[in-house]
Each structure stands twice: as structure tokens, then as C-alpha cells.
CSV table of C-alpha atoms in Angstrom, one decimal:
chain,number,residue,atom,x,y,z
D,1,MET,CA,40.7,3.2,-28.0
D,2,HIS,CA,37.1,4.3,-27.5
D,3,ARG,CA,37.0,7.7,-25.9
D,4,SER,CA,34.1,9.8,-24.6
D,5,ASP,CA,33.6,12.9,-22.6
D,6,VAL,CA,31.6,11.2,-19.9
D,7,LEU,CA,31.3,7.4,-19.3
D,8,ILE,CA,28.0,6.6,-17.5
D,9,ILE,CA,27.7,3.3,-15.7
D,10,GLY,CA,24.0,2.3,-15.2
D,11,ALA,CA,21.0,3.0,-17.4
D,12,GLY,CA,18.3,3.5,-14.8
D,13,PRO,CA,16.4,6.9,-14.7
D,14,THR,CA,19.4,8.7,-13.2
D,15,GLY,CA,21.9,7.5,-15.8
D,16,LEU,CA,19.5,8.1,-18.7
D,17,VAL,CA,18.7,11.6,-17.5
D,18,LEU,CA,22.4,12.4,-17.2
D,19,ALA,CA,23.0,11.1,-20.7
D,20,LEU,CA,20.1,13.1,-22.1
D,21,TRP,CA,21.1,16.4,-20.5
D,22,LEU,CA,24.7,16.0,-21.5
D,23,SER,CA,23.7,15.1,-25.0
D,24,ARG,CA,21.3,18.1,-25.1
D,25,LEU,CA,24.3,20.3,-24.2
D,26,GLY,CA,26.6,18.8,-26.9
D,27,ILE,CA,28.7,16.5,-24.7
D,28,ALA,CA,29.8,13.1,-26.0
D,29,VAL,CA,28.5,10.4,-23.7
D,30,ARG,CA,28.7,6.6,-23.5
D,31,ILE,CA,26.2,4.8,-21.3
D,32,VAL,CA,26.5,1.1,-20.4
D,33,ASP,CA,24.4,-1.3,-18.3
D,34,LYS,CA,25.1,-4.8,-17.1
D,35,THR,CA,21.5,-5.9,-17.8
D,36,SER,CA,20.4,-7.4,-21.1
D,37,ALA,CA,17.2,-5.3,-21.4
D,38,PRO,CA,15.4,-2.3,-19.7
D,39,GLY,CA,13.5,-3.3,-16.6
D,40,THR,CA,9.9,-4.7,-16.9
D,41,THR,CA,9.1,-4.2,-13.2
D,42,SER,CA,9.6,-1.2,-11.0
D,43,ARG,CA,9.2,0.1,-7.5
D,44,ALA,CA,9.4,3.9,-8.3
D,45,LEU,CA,6.0,5.4,-9.3
D,46,ALA,CA,5.8,9.1,-8.5
D,47,VAL,CA,7.2,11.8,-10.7
D,48,GLN,CA,7.3,14.9,-8.6
D,49,ALA,CA,6.4,18.5,-9.7
D,50,ARG,CA,10.1,19.6,-9.6
D,51,THR,CA,11.1,16.8,-11.9
D,52,LEU,CA,8.3,17.7,-14.3
D,53,GLU,CA,9.4,21.3,-14.3
D,54,LEU,CA,13.0,20.4,-15.2
D,55,TYR,CA,11.8,17.9,-17.8
D,56,ARG,CA,10.5,20.9,-19.8
D,57,GLN,CA,14.1,21.5,-20.8
D,58,LEU,CA,14.0,18.3,-22.8
D,59,ASP,CA,10.3,18.6,-23.9
D,60,LEU,CA,9.5,15.5,-21.7
D,61,SER,CA,6.9,16.9,-19.3
D,62,ASP,CA,3.9,16.6,-21.6
D,63,SER,CA,4.7,13.0,-22.5
D,64,VAL,CA,5.1,12.0,-18.9
D,65,VAL,CA,1.7,13.6,-17.9
D,66,GLN,CA,-0.1,12.1,-20.9
D,67,LYS,CA,1.2,8.6,-20.4
D,68,GLY,CA,0.9,8.7,-16.6
D,69,HIS,CA,-1.9,9.0,-14.2
D,70,CYS,CA,-2.9,12.1,-12.2
D,71,VAL,CA,-4.1,11.0,-8.7
D,72,GLU,CA,-7.1,13.0,-7.5
D,73,ALA,CA,-7.0,12.0,-3.8
D,74,ALA,CA,-5.4,10.0,-1.1
D,75,ASN,CA,-7.8,7.8,1.0
D,76,PHE,CA,-7.0,6.4,4.4
D,77,TRP,CA,-8.6,3.2,5.8
D,78,VAL,CA,-9.1,1.7,9.2
D,79,LYS,CA,-10.7,-1.7,10.0
D,80,GLY,CA,-11.9,-2.2,6.4
D,81,GLU,CA,-13.5,1.2,6.0
D,82,PRO,CA,-12.3,4.6,4.5
D,83,VAL,CA,-12.0,7.2,7.3
D,84,ALA,CA,-10.3,10.2,5.7
D,85,ARG,CA,-9.8,11.6,2.2
D,86,LEU,CA,-7.2,14.1,1.2
D,87,PRO,CA,-7.9,15.8,-2.2
D,88,LEU,CA,-4.7,16.1,-4.4
D,89,THR,CA,-5.9,17.5,-7.7
D,90,HIS,CA,-5.2,21.2,-6.9
D,91,ILE,CA,-3.0,20.7,-3.8
D,92,GLY,CA,-0.2,22.8,-5.3
D,93,GLU,CA,-2.3,25.2,-7.3
D,94,GLY,CA,-0.5,28.4,-8.0
D,95,LEU,CA,2.9,27.0,-7.0
D,96,THR,CA,3.8,25.1,-10.1
D,97,PRO,CA,2.5,24.2,-13.6
D,98,TYR,CA,2.3,20.6,-12.2
D,99,ALA,CA,0.1,21.1,-9.1
D,100,PHE,CA,-0.8,17.4,-8.7
D,101,LEU,CA,0.5,13.9,-7.9
D,102,GLU,CA,1.7,12.1,-11.1
D,103,ILE,CA,2.1,8.4,-11.2
D,104,PHE,CA,4.3,7.0,-14.0
D,105,PRO,CA,5.9,3.7,-13.3
D,106,GLN,CA,9.7,3.5,-13.6
D,107,ASP,CA,9.7,0.8,-16.3
D,108,GLU,CA,7.6,3.0,-18.6
D,109,HIS,CA,9.6,6.1,-17.6
D,110,GLU,CA,12.8,4.3,-18.7
D,111,ARG,CA,11.4,3.4,-22.0
D,112,LEU,CA,10.4,7.0,-22.7
D,113,LEU,CA,13.9,8.2,-21.7
D,114,ILE,CA,15.6,5.6,-23.8
D,115,LYS,CA,13.6,6.5,-26.9
D,116,ARG,CA,14.4,10.3,-26.4
D,117,LEU,CA,18.1,9.4,-25.9
D,118,GLU,CA,18.1,7.5,-29.2
D,119,SER,CA,16.9,10.7,-30.9
D,120,PHE,CA,20.4,12.0,-30.0
D,121,GLY,CA,22.0,9.1,-31.6
D,122,ILE,CA,22.9,7.4,-28.2
D,123,THR,CA,22.1,3.8,-27.5
D,124,VAL,CA,22.5,2.1,-24.2
D,125,GLU,CA,25.2,-0.6,-24.5
D,126,ARG,CA,23.6,-3.6,-22.8
D,127,ASP,CA,25.3,-6.7,-21.2
D,128,THR,CA,28.3,-4.5,-20.6
D,129,GLU,CA,29.8,-4.4,-17.1
D,130,LEU,CA,32.4,-2.1,-15.5
D,131,GLU,CA,35.1,-4.2,-14.0
D,132,ALA,CA,37.7,-1.6,-12.9
D,133,PHE,CA,38.9,2.0,-13.6
D,134,GLU,CA,41.7,4.3,-12.7
D,135,GLU,CA,42.3,8.0,-12.9
D,136,THR,CA,45.1,9.3,-15.1
D,137,VAL,CA,46.5,12.7,-15.6
D,138,ASP,CA,43.9,13.7,-18.1
D,139,GLY,CA,41.0,11.4,-17.5
D,140,ILE,CA,39.7,8.0,-16.6
D,141,ASN,CA,40.8,4.6,-18.0
D,142,ALA,CA,38.0,2.0,-17.5
D,143,THR,CA,37.9,-1.7,-18.2
D,144,LEU,CA,34.6,-3.0,-19.4
D,145,ARG,CA,33.4,-6.6,-19.8
D,146,LEU,CA,31.5,-6.8,-23.2
D,147,PRO,CA,28.6,-9.0,-24.1
D,148,ASP,CA,30.9,-11.6,-25.8
D,149,GLY,CA,33.0,-11.9,-22.7
D,150,GLN,CA,35.9,-9.9,-24.1
D,151,GLN,CA,37.5,-7.0,-22.1
D,152,GLU,CA,37.7,-3.5,-23.5
D,153,THR,CA,39.7,-0.6,-22.2
D,154,CYS,CA,38.2,2.8,-22.9
D,155,GLN,CA,38.9,6.4,-21.9
D,156,ALA,CA,36.7,9.2,-20.6
D,157,CYS,CA,37.3,12.6,-19.2
D,158,TYR,CA,34.8,11.8,-16.3
D,159,LEU,CA,33.0,8.8,-15.0
D,160,ALA,CA,29.5,8.8,-13.5
D,161,GLY,CA,28.4,6.0,-11.2
D,162,CYS,CA,24.6,5.6,-11.7
D,163,ASP,CA,24.8,1.9,-11.0
D,164,GLY,CA,22.5,1.5,-8.0
D,165,ALA,CA,22.8,0.6,-4.3
D,166,ARG,CA,25.4,-2.1,-5.0
D,167,SER,CA,27.5,0.3,-7.1
D,168,VAL,CA,30.7,-1.0,-8.5
D,169,VAL,CA,32.0,2.6,-9.0
D,170,ARG,CA,31.5,3.3,-5.2
D,171,LYS,CA,33.3,0.0,-4.3
D,172,VAL,CA,36.3,0.8,-6.6
D,173,LEU,CA,36.5,4.3,-5.0
D,174,ASP,CA,36.3,2.6,-1.6
D,175,THR,CA,33.7,5.2,-0.5
D,176,GLY,CA,31.9,4.5,2.7
D,177,PHE,CA,28.1,3.9,2.6
D,178,PRO,CA,27.0,4.3,6.2
D,179,GLY,CA,23.4,3.7,7.4
D,180,GLY,CA,21.2,0.7,8.1
D,181,THR,CA,18.6,-1.7,6.8
D,182,TYR,CA,14.9,-1.7,7.6
D,183,GLN,CA,13.7,-4.9,9.3
D,184,GLN,CA,10.6,-5.1,7.1
D,185,ILE,CA,10.5,-6.9,3.8
D,186,PHE,CA,8.9,-4.8,1.1
D,187,TYR,CA,6.8,-6.3,-1.6
D,188,VAL,CA,5.4,-4.9,-4.8
D,189,ALA,CA,2.6,-6.5,-6.9
D,190,ASP,CA,1.3,-5.3,-10.2
D,191,VAL,CA,-2.3,-6.4,-10.4
D,192,GLN,CA,-5.6,-6.2,-12.3
D,193,ALA,CA,-8.4,-6.1,-9.8
D,194,SER,CA,-11.6,-4.4,-8.8
D,195,GLY,CA,-13.3,-3.0,-5.7
D,196,PRO,CA,-13.7,0.4,-4.0
D,197,THR,CA,-10.0,1.0,-3.9
D,198,PHE,CA,-9.7,0.7,-7.7
D,199,ASN,CA,-11.3,4.1,-8.4
D,200,GLY,CA,-8.1,5.8,-9.7
D,201,GLU,CA,-7.2,7.2,-6.3
D,202,LEU,CA,-4.5,6.3,-3.8
D,203,HIS,CA,-5.5,4.2,-0.8
D,204,VAL,CA,-3.5,3.6,2.4
D,205,ASP,CA,-4.4,1.1,5.1
D,206,LEU,CA,-3.5,2.5,8.6
D,207,ASP,CA,-4.2,-0.7,10.5
D,208,GLU,CA,-1.6,-2.8,12.4
D,209,ALA,CA,2.1,-2.3,12.1
D,210,ASP,CA,2.6,-3.3,8.5
D,211,PHE,CA,2.3,-0.7,5.7
D,212,LEU,CA,0.0,-1.3,2.7
D,213,ALA,CA,-1.0,1.0,-0.1
D,214,VAL,CA,-2.8,0.8,-3.5
D,215,PHE,CA,-1.3,3.1,-6.1
D,216,PRO,CA,-3.4,3.6,-9.2
D,217,LEU,CA,-1.9,3.2,-12.7
D,218,ALA,CA,-3.1,4.3,-16.1
D,219,GLY,CA,-5.8,2.0,-17.3
D,220,SER,CA,-9.0,0.7,-15.6
D,221,GLY,CA,-8.5,-1.8,-12.8
D,222,HIS,CA,-4.7,-1.6,-13.0
D,223,ALA,CA,-2.8,-0.8,-9.8
D,224,ARG,CA,0.4,-1.4,-7.9
D,225,LEU,CA,0.2,-2.8,-4.3
D,226,ILE,CA,3.1,-1.9,-2.1
D,227,GLY,CA,3.4,-3.3,1.4
D,228,THR,CA,5.6,-4.6,4.1
D,229,VAL,CA,5.8,-7.7,6.3
D,230,ARG,CA,7.8,-8.0,9.5
D,231,ASP,CA,6.7,-11.3,11.1
D,232,GLU,CA,8.1,-14.8,10.4
D,233,ARG,CA,7.4,-14.3,6.7
D,234,ALA,CA,10.2,-11.7,6.6
D,235,GLU,CA,12.7,-14.6,7.4
D,236,ARG,CA,11.9,-16.2,4.1
D,237,ALA,CA,11.8,-13.3,1.7
D,238,GLU,CA,13.2,-15.2,-1.2
D,239,THR,CA,10.4,-17.7,-1.2
D,240,LEU,CA,7.6,-15.3,-0.3
D,241,ARG,CA,4.7,-15.4,-2.8
D,242,PHE,CA,1.7,-13.1,-3.4
D,243,GLU,CA,-0.6,-15.6,-1.8
D,244,ASP,CA,1.4,-15.1,1.5
D,245,VAL,CA,0.6,-11.4,1.6
D,246,SER,CA,-2.6,-10.9,-0.4
D,247,SER,CA,-5.2,-11.7,2.4
D,248,ARG,CA,-4.7,-8.3,4.1
D,249,ALA,CA,-5.3,-6.4,0.8
D,250,ILE,CA,-8.4,-8.5,0.1
D,251,GLU,CA,-9.8,-8.2,3.6
D,252,HIS,CA,-8.8,-4.6,4.7
D,253,LEU,CA,-9.0,-2.8,1.4
D,254,LYS,CA,-11.7,-5.0,-0.2
D,255,VAL,CA,-9.5,-5.8,-3.3
D,256,GLN,CA,-10.9,-8.4,-5.6
D,257,ILE,CA,-7.8,-9.8,-7.4
D,258,GLU,CA,-8.3,-10.8,-11.1
D,259,GLN,CA,-4.7,-11.2,-12.3
D,260,VAL,CA,-1.2,-10.7,-10.8
D,261,ASN,CA,1.1,-9.5,-13.5
D,262,TRP,CA,4.2,-9.7,-11.4
D,263,PHE,CA,5.3,-9.8,-7.7
D,264,SER,CA,8.6,-9.1,-6.1
D,265,THR,CA,10.1,-8.6,-2.7
D,266,TYR,CA,13.1,-6.5,-1.5
D,267,ARG,CA,14.8,-5.0,1.5
D,268,VAL,CA,15.2,-1.3,1.9
D,269,HIS,CA,18.3,0.5,3.3
D,270,HIS,CA,18.8,4.0,4.5
D,271,ARG,CA,22.3,5.1,3.6
D,272,VAL,CA,24.2,8.1,2.2
D,273,ALA,CA,27.7,7.8,0.7
D,274,ASP,CA,30.6,9.6,2.5
D,275,HIS,CA,31.4,11.4,-0.7
D,276,PHE,CA,29.6,12.0,-4.0
D,277,ARG,CA,32.9,12.8,-5.9
D,278,THR,CA,36.4,11.5,-5.9
D,279,GLY,CA,38.5,13.1,-8.5
D,280,ARG,CA,37.0,12.5,-11.9
D,281,ALA,CA,34.4,10.0,-10.7
D,282,PHE,CA,31.0,10.8,-9.3
D,283,LEU,CA,28.2,9.0,-7.6
D,284,LEU,CA,24.5,9.6,-8.4
D,285,GLY,CA,21.1,8.2,-7.5
D,286,ASP,CA,21.0,5.0,-5.5
D,287,ALA,CA,24.8,4.6,-5.8
D,288,ALA,CA,25.0,7.7,-3.6
D,289,HIS,CA,21.9,7.5,-1.4
D,290,VAL,CA,19.1,5.0,-0.6
D,291,HIS,CA,16.1,5.5,1.6
D,292,SER,CA,12.6,4.4,2.4
D,293,PRO,CA,10.1,4.8,-0.4
D,294,ALA,CA,8.0,7.1,1.8
D,295,GLY,CA,6.9,10.1,-0.2
D,296,GLY,CA,8.1,8.9,-3.6
D,297,GLN,CA,11.5,10.7,-3.4
D,298,GLY,CA,14.1,8.2,-4.5
D,299,MET,CA,14.0,8.3,-8.3
D,300,ASN,CA,13.3,12.0,-8.3
D,301,THR,CA,16.3,12.7,-6.1
D,302,GLY,CA,18.5,10.7,-8.5
D,303,ILE,CA,17.2,12.7,-11.4
D,304,GLY,CA,17.9,15.9,-9.5
D,305,ASP,CA,21.5,14.6,-9.0
D,306,ALA,CA,21.8,14.0,-12.7
D,307,ILE,CA,20.6,17.5,-13.7
D,308,ASN,CA,22.8,19.2,-11.1
D,309,LEU,CA,25.9,17.5,-12.4
D,310,ALA,CA,25.0,17.6,-16.1
D,311,TRP,CA,25.2,21.3,-16.6
D,312,LYS,CA,28.4,21.6,-14.6
D,313,LEU,CA,30.2,18.9,-16.5
D,314,ALA,CA,29.0,20.4,-19.7
D,315,ALA,CA,30.4,23.8,-18.7
D,316,VAL,CA,33.7,22.4,-17.7
D,317,LEU,CA,34.1,20.2,-20.8
D,318,SER,CA,33.1,23.0,-23.2
D,319,GLY,CA,35.5,25.5,-21.6
D,320,GLY,CA,32.7,27.5,-20.0
D,321,ALA,CA,34.0,27.0,-16.5
D,322,GLU,CA,37.0,26.0,-14.5
D,323,ALA,CA,37.1,22.5,-13.0
D,324,LYS,CA,36.5,23.8,-9.5
D,325,LEU,CA,32.8,24.2,-10.5
D,326,LEU,CA,32.5,20.4,-10.1
D,327,ASP,CA,33.3,20.7,-6.4
D,328,THR,CA,29.8,22.2,-5.9
D,329,TYR,CA,28.0,19.0,-7.0
D,330,GLU,CA,28.8,17.2,-3.8
D,331,THR,CA,28.3,20.2,-1.6
D,332,GLU,CA,24.8,20.8,-3.0
D,333,ARG,CA,23.5,17.3,-3.4
D,334,ILE,CA,24.9,15.5,-0.3
D,335,ALA,CA,23.3,18.0,2.1
D,336,PHE,CA,19.9,17.3,0.5
D,337,ALA,CA,20.4,13.5,0.5
D,338,ARG,CA,21.2,13.5,4.2
D,339,LYS,CA,18.2,15.6,5.0
D,340,LEU,CA,16.0,13.4,2.9
D,341,VAL,CA,17.2,10.1,4.4
D,342,ALA,CA,16.5,11.5,7.9
D,343,THR,CA,13.0,12.7,6.9
D,344,THR,CA,11.8,9.6,5.1
D,345,ASP,CA,13.2,7.5,7.9
D,346,ARG,CA,11.1,9.4,10.4
D,347,VAL,CA,8.0,9.1,8.3
D,348,PHE,CA,8.4,5.4,7.6
D,349,SER,CA,9.2,4.7,11.2
D,350,PHE,CA,5.9,6.4,12.3
D,351,VAL,CA,3.8,4.6,9.7
D,352,THR,CA,5.2,1.2,10.7
D,353,ALA,CA,5.8,1.6,14.4
D,354,GLU,CA,4.5,-1.1,16.7
D,355,GLY,CA,2.7,-0.9,20.0
D,356,PRO,CA,-0.6,0.4,21.5
D,357,MET,CA,0.5,4.1,21.3
D,358,ALA,CA,1.5,3.8,17.6
D,359,ASP,CA,-1.8,2.0,16.8
D,360,LEU,CA,-3.7,4.7,18.6
D,361,LEU,CA,-2.0,7.4,16.6
D,362,ARG,CA,-2.6,5.8,13.3
D,363,THR,CA,-6.1,4.4,13.7
D,364,ARG,CA,-7.7,7.1,15.9
D,365,LEU,CA,-5.8,10.4,15.7
D,366,ALA,CA,-4.7,10.3,12.1
D,367,PRO,CA,-8.3,9.9,10.7
D,368,LEU,CA,-9.3,13.0,12.7
D,369,LEU,CA,-6.2,15.1,11.9
D,370,ILE,CA,-6.0,14.4,8.1
D,371,PRO,CA,-9.4,16.0,7.2
D,372,LYS,CA,-8.6,19.0,9.4
D,373,MET,CA,-5.2,19.3,7.7
D,374,ALA,CA,-6.8,19.1,4.3
D,375,SER,CA,-9.2,22.0,5.2
D,376,PHE,CA,-6.3,24.4,5.8
D,377,GLU,CA,-4.7,25.8,2.7
D,378,ARG,CA,-1.4,26.4,4.5
D,379,SER,CA,-1.1,22.9,5.7
D,380,ARG,CA,-1.9,21.5,2.2
D,381,GLU,CA,0.6,23.9,0.7
D,382,PHE,CA,3.3,22.8,3.1
D,383,LEU,CA,2.7,19.1,2.4
D,384,PHE,CA,2.9,19.7,-1.4
D,385,ARG,CA,5.9,21.9,-1.2
D,386,THR,CA,7.8,19.3,0.8
D,387,VAL,CA,6.9,16.2,-1.2
D,388,SER,CA,7.1,17.9,-4.6
D,389,GLN,CA,10.7,19.0,-4.0
D,390,ILE,CA,10.0,22.6,-5.1
D,391,THR,CA,11.3,23.8,-1.7
D,392,LEU,CA,14.7,22.0,-2.3
D,393,ASN,CA,17.2,24.8,-2.3
D,394,TYR,CA,21.0,25.5,-2.2
D,395,ARG,CA,20.9,28.5,0.1
D,396,GLY,CA,24.1,29.4,1.8
D,397,MET,CA,26.2,27.3,-0.6
D,398,PRO,CA,29.1,28.5,-2.8
D,399,LEU,CA,27.1,29.2,-5.9
D,400,SER,CA,24.3,31.1,-4.2
D,401,THR,CA,24.2,34.8,-3.1
D,402,GLY,CA,21.8,37.6,-2.2
D,403,VAL,CA,18.1,38.2,-1.5
D,404,ALA,CA,15.5,40.0,-3.5
D,405,GLY,CA,11.9,40.0,-2.4
D,406,GLN,CA,11.3,36.7,-0.6
D,407,VAL,CA,13.6,34.8,-3.0
D,408,HIS,CA,17.1,33.9,-1.9
D,409,GLY,CA,20.1,32.9,-4.0
D,410,GLY,CA,20.0,29.1,-4.2
D,411,ASP,CA,16.2,29.0,-4.4
D,412,ARG,CA,14.2,27.5,-7.2
D,413,LEU,CA,12.8,30.4,-9.1
D,414,PRO,CA,9.1,30.8,-8.1
D,415,TRP,CA,6.5,30.2,-10.7
D,416,ALA,CA,4.4,33.3,-11.5
D,417,HIS,CA,1.5,32.8,-13.9
D,418,ASP,CA,-1.5,34.8,-14.9
D,419,GLY,CA,-3.4,35.7,-18.0
D,420,GLU,CA,-0.5,37.7,-19.4
D,421,GLY,CA,2.1,34.9,-19.4
D,422,ASP,CA,4.3,32.4,-17.6
D,423,ASN,CA,7.8,33.3,-16.3
D,424,PHE,CA,8.9,29.7,-16.7
D,425,GLU,CA,8.7,29.8,-20.4
D,426,PRO,CA,12.3,31.1,-20.9
D,427,LEU,CA,13.6,28.3,-18.6
D,428,LYS,CA,13.0,25.7,-21.4
D,429,CYS,CA,16.5,26.7,-22.7
D,430,PRO,CA,19.1,25.2,-20.3
D,431,ASN,CA,21.5,28.2,-20.2
D,432,TRP,CA,22.5,31.1,-17.9
D,433,GLN,CA,19.9,33.9,-18.1
D,434,VAL,CA,18.8,37.0,-16.2
D,435,HIS,CA,15.2,37.7,-15.1
D,436,VAL,CA,14.0,41.2,-14.2
D,437,TYR,CA,10.5,41.8,-12.9
D,438,GLY,CA,9.8,45.5,-13.5
D,439,ASP,CA,12.4,47.9,-14.8
D,440,THR,CA,16.1,47.5,-15.3
D,441,SER,CA,19.1,49.9,-16.2
D,442,ASP,CA,20.4,50.6,-19.6
D,443,GLU,CA,23.8,49.4,-18.3
D,444,MET,CA,22.3,46.0,-17.6
D,445,ILE,CA,20.7,45.8,-21.1
D,446,ALA,CA,23.9,46.8,-22.8
D,447,TRP,CA,26.1,44.5,-20.8
D,448,CYS,CA,23.8,41.4,-21.4
D,449,ILE,CA,23.7,42.2,-25.2
D,450,GLU,CA,27.5,42.6,-25.3
D,451,HIS,CA,28.1,39.3,-23.4
D,452,HIS,CA,25.3,37.3,-25.2
D,453,LEU,CA,23.6,36.6,-21.9
D,454,PRO,CA,19.8,36.3,-22.4
D,455,LEU,CA,17.9,39.0,-20.5
D,456,HIS,CA,14.2,38.6,-19.9
D,457,VAL,CA,12.4,41.7,-18.6
D,458,PHE,CA,8.8,41.2,-17.4
D,459,ASP,CA,6.5,44.2,-16.9
D,460,TRP,CA,5.6,44.3,-13.2
D,461,ARG,CA,2.4,42.6,-12.4
D,462,PRO,CA,0.5,41.5,-9.2
D,463,ALA,CA,1.3,37.8,-9.9
D,464,PHE,CA,5.0,38.6,-9.4
D,465,GLU,CA,4.5,40.1,-6.0
D,466,THR,CA,2.2,37.1,-5.0
D,467,ALA,CA,5.0,34.7,-6.0
D,468,GLY,CA,7.5,36.6,-3.7
D,469,LEU,CA,9.6,38.1,-6.5
D,470,GLY,CA,11.4,41.4,-6.0
D,471,ARG,CA,10.6,44.4,-8.1
D,472,ASN,CA,13.3,46.1,-10.3
D,473,GLY,CA,16.2,44.0,-9.1
D,474,PHE,CA,17.4,41.0,-11.1
D,475,TYR,CA,17.8,37.3,-10.7
D,476,LEU,CA,20.7,35.4,-12.4
D,477,LEU,CA,19.5,31.9,-13.1
D,478,ARG,CA,21.7,28.8,-13.5
D,479,PRO,CA,21.1,26.4,-16.4
D,480,ASP,CA,19.1,24.1,-13.9
D,481,THR,CA,16.8,27.1,-13.1
D,482,TYR,CA,18.0,27.7,-9.6
D,483,VAL,CA,18.8,31.3,-8.6
D,484,ALA,CA,22.5,32.0,-8.5
D,485,ILE,CA,22.1,35.8,-7.6
D,486,ALA,CA,19.1,37.5,-6.1
D,487,GLU,CA,19.8,41.2,-6.2
D,488,THR,CA,17.9,44.4,-5.6
D,489,CYS,CA,20.0,46.6,-7.8
D,490,SER,CA,20.5,46.8,-11.6
D,491,ASP,CA,24.3,46.8,-11.7
D,492,PRO,CA,25.8,44.2,-14.2
D,493,LYS,CA,29.1,44.4,-12.4
D,494,VAL,CA,27.5,42.1,-9.8
D,495,ILE,CA,27.1,39.4,-12.4
D,496,GLU,CA,30.6,40.1,-13.8
D,497,ARG,CA,32.2,39.7,-10.4
D,498,TYR,CA,30.2,36.5,-9.7
D,499,PHE,CA,31.3,34.8,-12.9
D,500,ARG,CA,34.9,35.9,-12.3
D,501,ASP,CA,35.0,34.7,-8.7
D,502,HIS,CA,33.6,31.3,-9.7
D,503,GLY,CA,35.7,30.8,-12.8
D,504,ILE,CA,32.6,30.7,-15.0
D,505,ARG,CA,32.5,31.8,-18.6
D,506,PRO,CA,29.0,31.2,-19.8
D,507,PHE,CA,29.4,33.1,-23.1
D,508,ILE,CA,31.6,30.2,-24.5
D,509,GLY,CA,30.0,27.3,-26.4
């Protein structure tokens, strides 16, 4: 019988990243997908800064940036004319190595992940569908339908449901998926075209109640149109053609269509599963949460789920932690998912709201407020921090403790960069590590050496104070680069006690 450490159902970005991280950490994975080939169309476009930061651990960030497209500005249109421009090139400058909006379509993204996964000797098993599974004393027994129609029973220590909004894993677990469905029909069109909106920047039409945006892609004259319809056309979504929706883009955004490469329609839900974990089975990505595409958060959140779970599964499977560590996956990720669904729902509801007041806000007030917002560094920084997911934190949760400087346990480690170096460089290695900014004790140095815990001591510099880091204390960092302990002292017993209380033995494996 085929046996693996982790059986992954679904080979979208979430499942592929989970497989990659686990493989990177020496865990035996098997990944299956019911489709016969990777997707050739996609709705997800944005790769947020936090995802790019984490991709450094797999040496993927540079490839994504090189293959994708950096968007220099967002433009807002009313009545066929541009009325406001929000520069994006340096919107997050000083906060992250990736202080920009990166566009890299999901289909190309998946191909990159598949190629990298193959370098670990792992191939996605296509035309293979999960039919059922059950938990046993020491693992999972799963029944798969193979490409030839035959059934196979396989075993795994854990099962990860990365199989989308219609997740079979979620249905087998009988986990609730409360929420609702937006009344609008969304459409996506991949086009070759020309006109003022094909200048490599993002363009959004604020007119009327329906949403419409032009997202630039790599290559001249190549873009993705994303829009909604809510009138009688929404009643016949299955037969909707590009010709039925193209007039608005042509008239309002002056798009001159040359070729439509593909066109598709879909409905969007806003839901969060009641649980992200049941026993040895986990839900990730769209299987766990779906929401409006506002802000380009969906794919990035699924990737965040995968990275959060990967290091915890690897620790438990390698003997580096007790199984109770896995309880923290749901605690940390479900809170963020619920907040995200509520936020994107409010943003999308504002953008698509109907009525005279809504039209006034979008067409009159928004064009006045956007340039003012863009002129203030704090408002630009707030917008970037929110959308880029660098403010996502696990404060107040079981694995997070302490405060040092402005940094709390559970925060993403702030990026500090100057001519003398980059404090993110050691984070490329996905392990537990200690950072000290300033001086530390001989006891801390000796303890870290004895326990083979990497210790990085940075001479104090103004850049660290600017980033909000505390001087002469220490930060214990998790393998996913979030702060576990933020402490003002230099006592290694604090770390020893933390690992003991949480059943973690990071020195194994």
C-alpha cells in the first residue's frame, strides 16, 4: 500500500506551496489533482509582498519578480476620463524588500511551482480524485480514483484538503461553510489590446454600479479585464460572451480590442469553514475560506495557510514537536480568514453599491480623496501594509509572547536594511533562530551553541531603531519568520521554558 507522510488533495498554488515547503523540510508528500493538466486560465493575479518575502525560503522570489510585472500606478476613471492616479512603485519603501505591486497570473505561477516541485522529485498525480477517507489509530486511509478508473487505497499520516471551494475533504469531514454569495456575476478576459489604459498600469472605472478594472500583464498590449454584471445578463451567466460585456470597457476606458485569448464567468462567495482542522485532516486555501477578489488577497492567503501548516507538520513528523503544535494552525489562520472575509466584503460592497449616494461617493468624492491620500506618506503606508499582508500577525495567540521595542510576539519580523546589511538574509533558512540587535549575554551565546540554535547578533544601528526593533533583548523566530518571543532580557532560560511549555524540540532533525 502506498504510504506518505502527507497526502495533499489539490494542486493549485496552496497545495503546491504546501508540497514544496514540506519537501524542502524533508517530509515525504504525495500530491494529487482531479484535473488532467495545470490551469491555462486564472483569476488570481497579485503576489503580495509578504508572499514574496516567504518565497525567499525556496529561492522563488526573484523568479516571480522577473517573470511578472511590477505595476507603477493605479488610475481611476470617471465618465471616460482619468481623474486620479495613485503611484505604487515605492508605496512600501523601507517596509519590505518588495515595496511594490507584483502581477503574476496564477497559471504561470502554478507552472513555476510545479517545476520547482519536480526538482525535489515530486510530480503531481493528475486525473486522480479523492473519493473517501477515514482516520485510523495512526493515520489516514484514503480511497483514490486513478486515471484508468481503478480505485486505490493509500495511507498517510496526515491529509491536507487544498481542493478548492467545492472541497471533497471538507464535505467528507462534514464541516460547515457558512457565508453567502455575491449577486454579481464576475467575468475575466485575457486580451491583447491598445489604448491609454494599456500603459503597464492598473486602471479602474468608478462609474455606475458594476466594477471594471484593467490589470496589466507582462508583455506589451497584454492585460486582464476583470468586471462584474448584475442586470438581466447575470441571469444567463453560462451563456454570457465577451461581446455582452465588452462595450463598457471600450467606451469608458477607451480599450481597443485586438484579440481575446480567453473569457470566463464565475460567481464569488464569501465563506469561512467552521473548522480548519478535524483530527488528522486539514483545510487550506479556498477549501477553508473564499471571498471577493478585492485587494488580491485570496491566493496569497492560501499560500500563507500552506506555509503556516508546513513547518508545524514537519516539526511533528520529524519528532521536533508534540502533536499539540498542530492545534495552533486553526487558531492562527481562522482568525485572519474571518477578518479578511469581512474586510474584502466591505470593500467590494462599497465599490459595487447602487444608488445616488454610492454613485456620488465613487464618482465625485473618491477622485478628490485618492490624490490627497496619495500625498500623505502615512496613508500610503497604511494602504500598503494592509494589502501586502505584512501586518498579518498572531498576537495574543498560544505561540506568541512578549514585547521588545515596538515588536510583539506574533508579529512578522520588521525588515531593517541599510548600507551595512539586511536582517532578512538569515530568514532564507526555514528554521528556529534567535536575533539580537545590539549586545547579548555570554550565557545566551553558550546556550545557543550547545543546543545548535542559530544565533544572529547584529551590531546596533539606526536602521534597527527606525524599524521598531528593541536593543539588546532578543527575538526567537519561528521557521515561518514570525516572532515567537520578543524579550528585553538576554536570558536563554526564557527560550528553554518556551520550548518546554509548547512541547517543541527544534534541535532534532
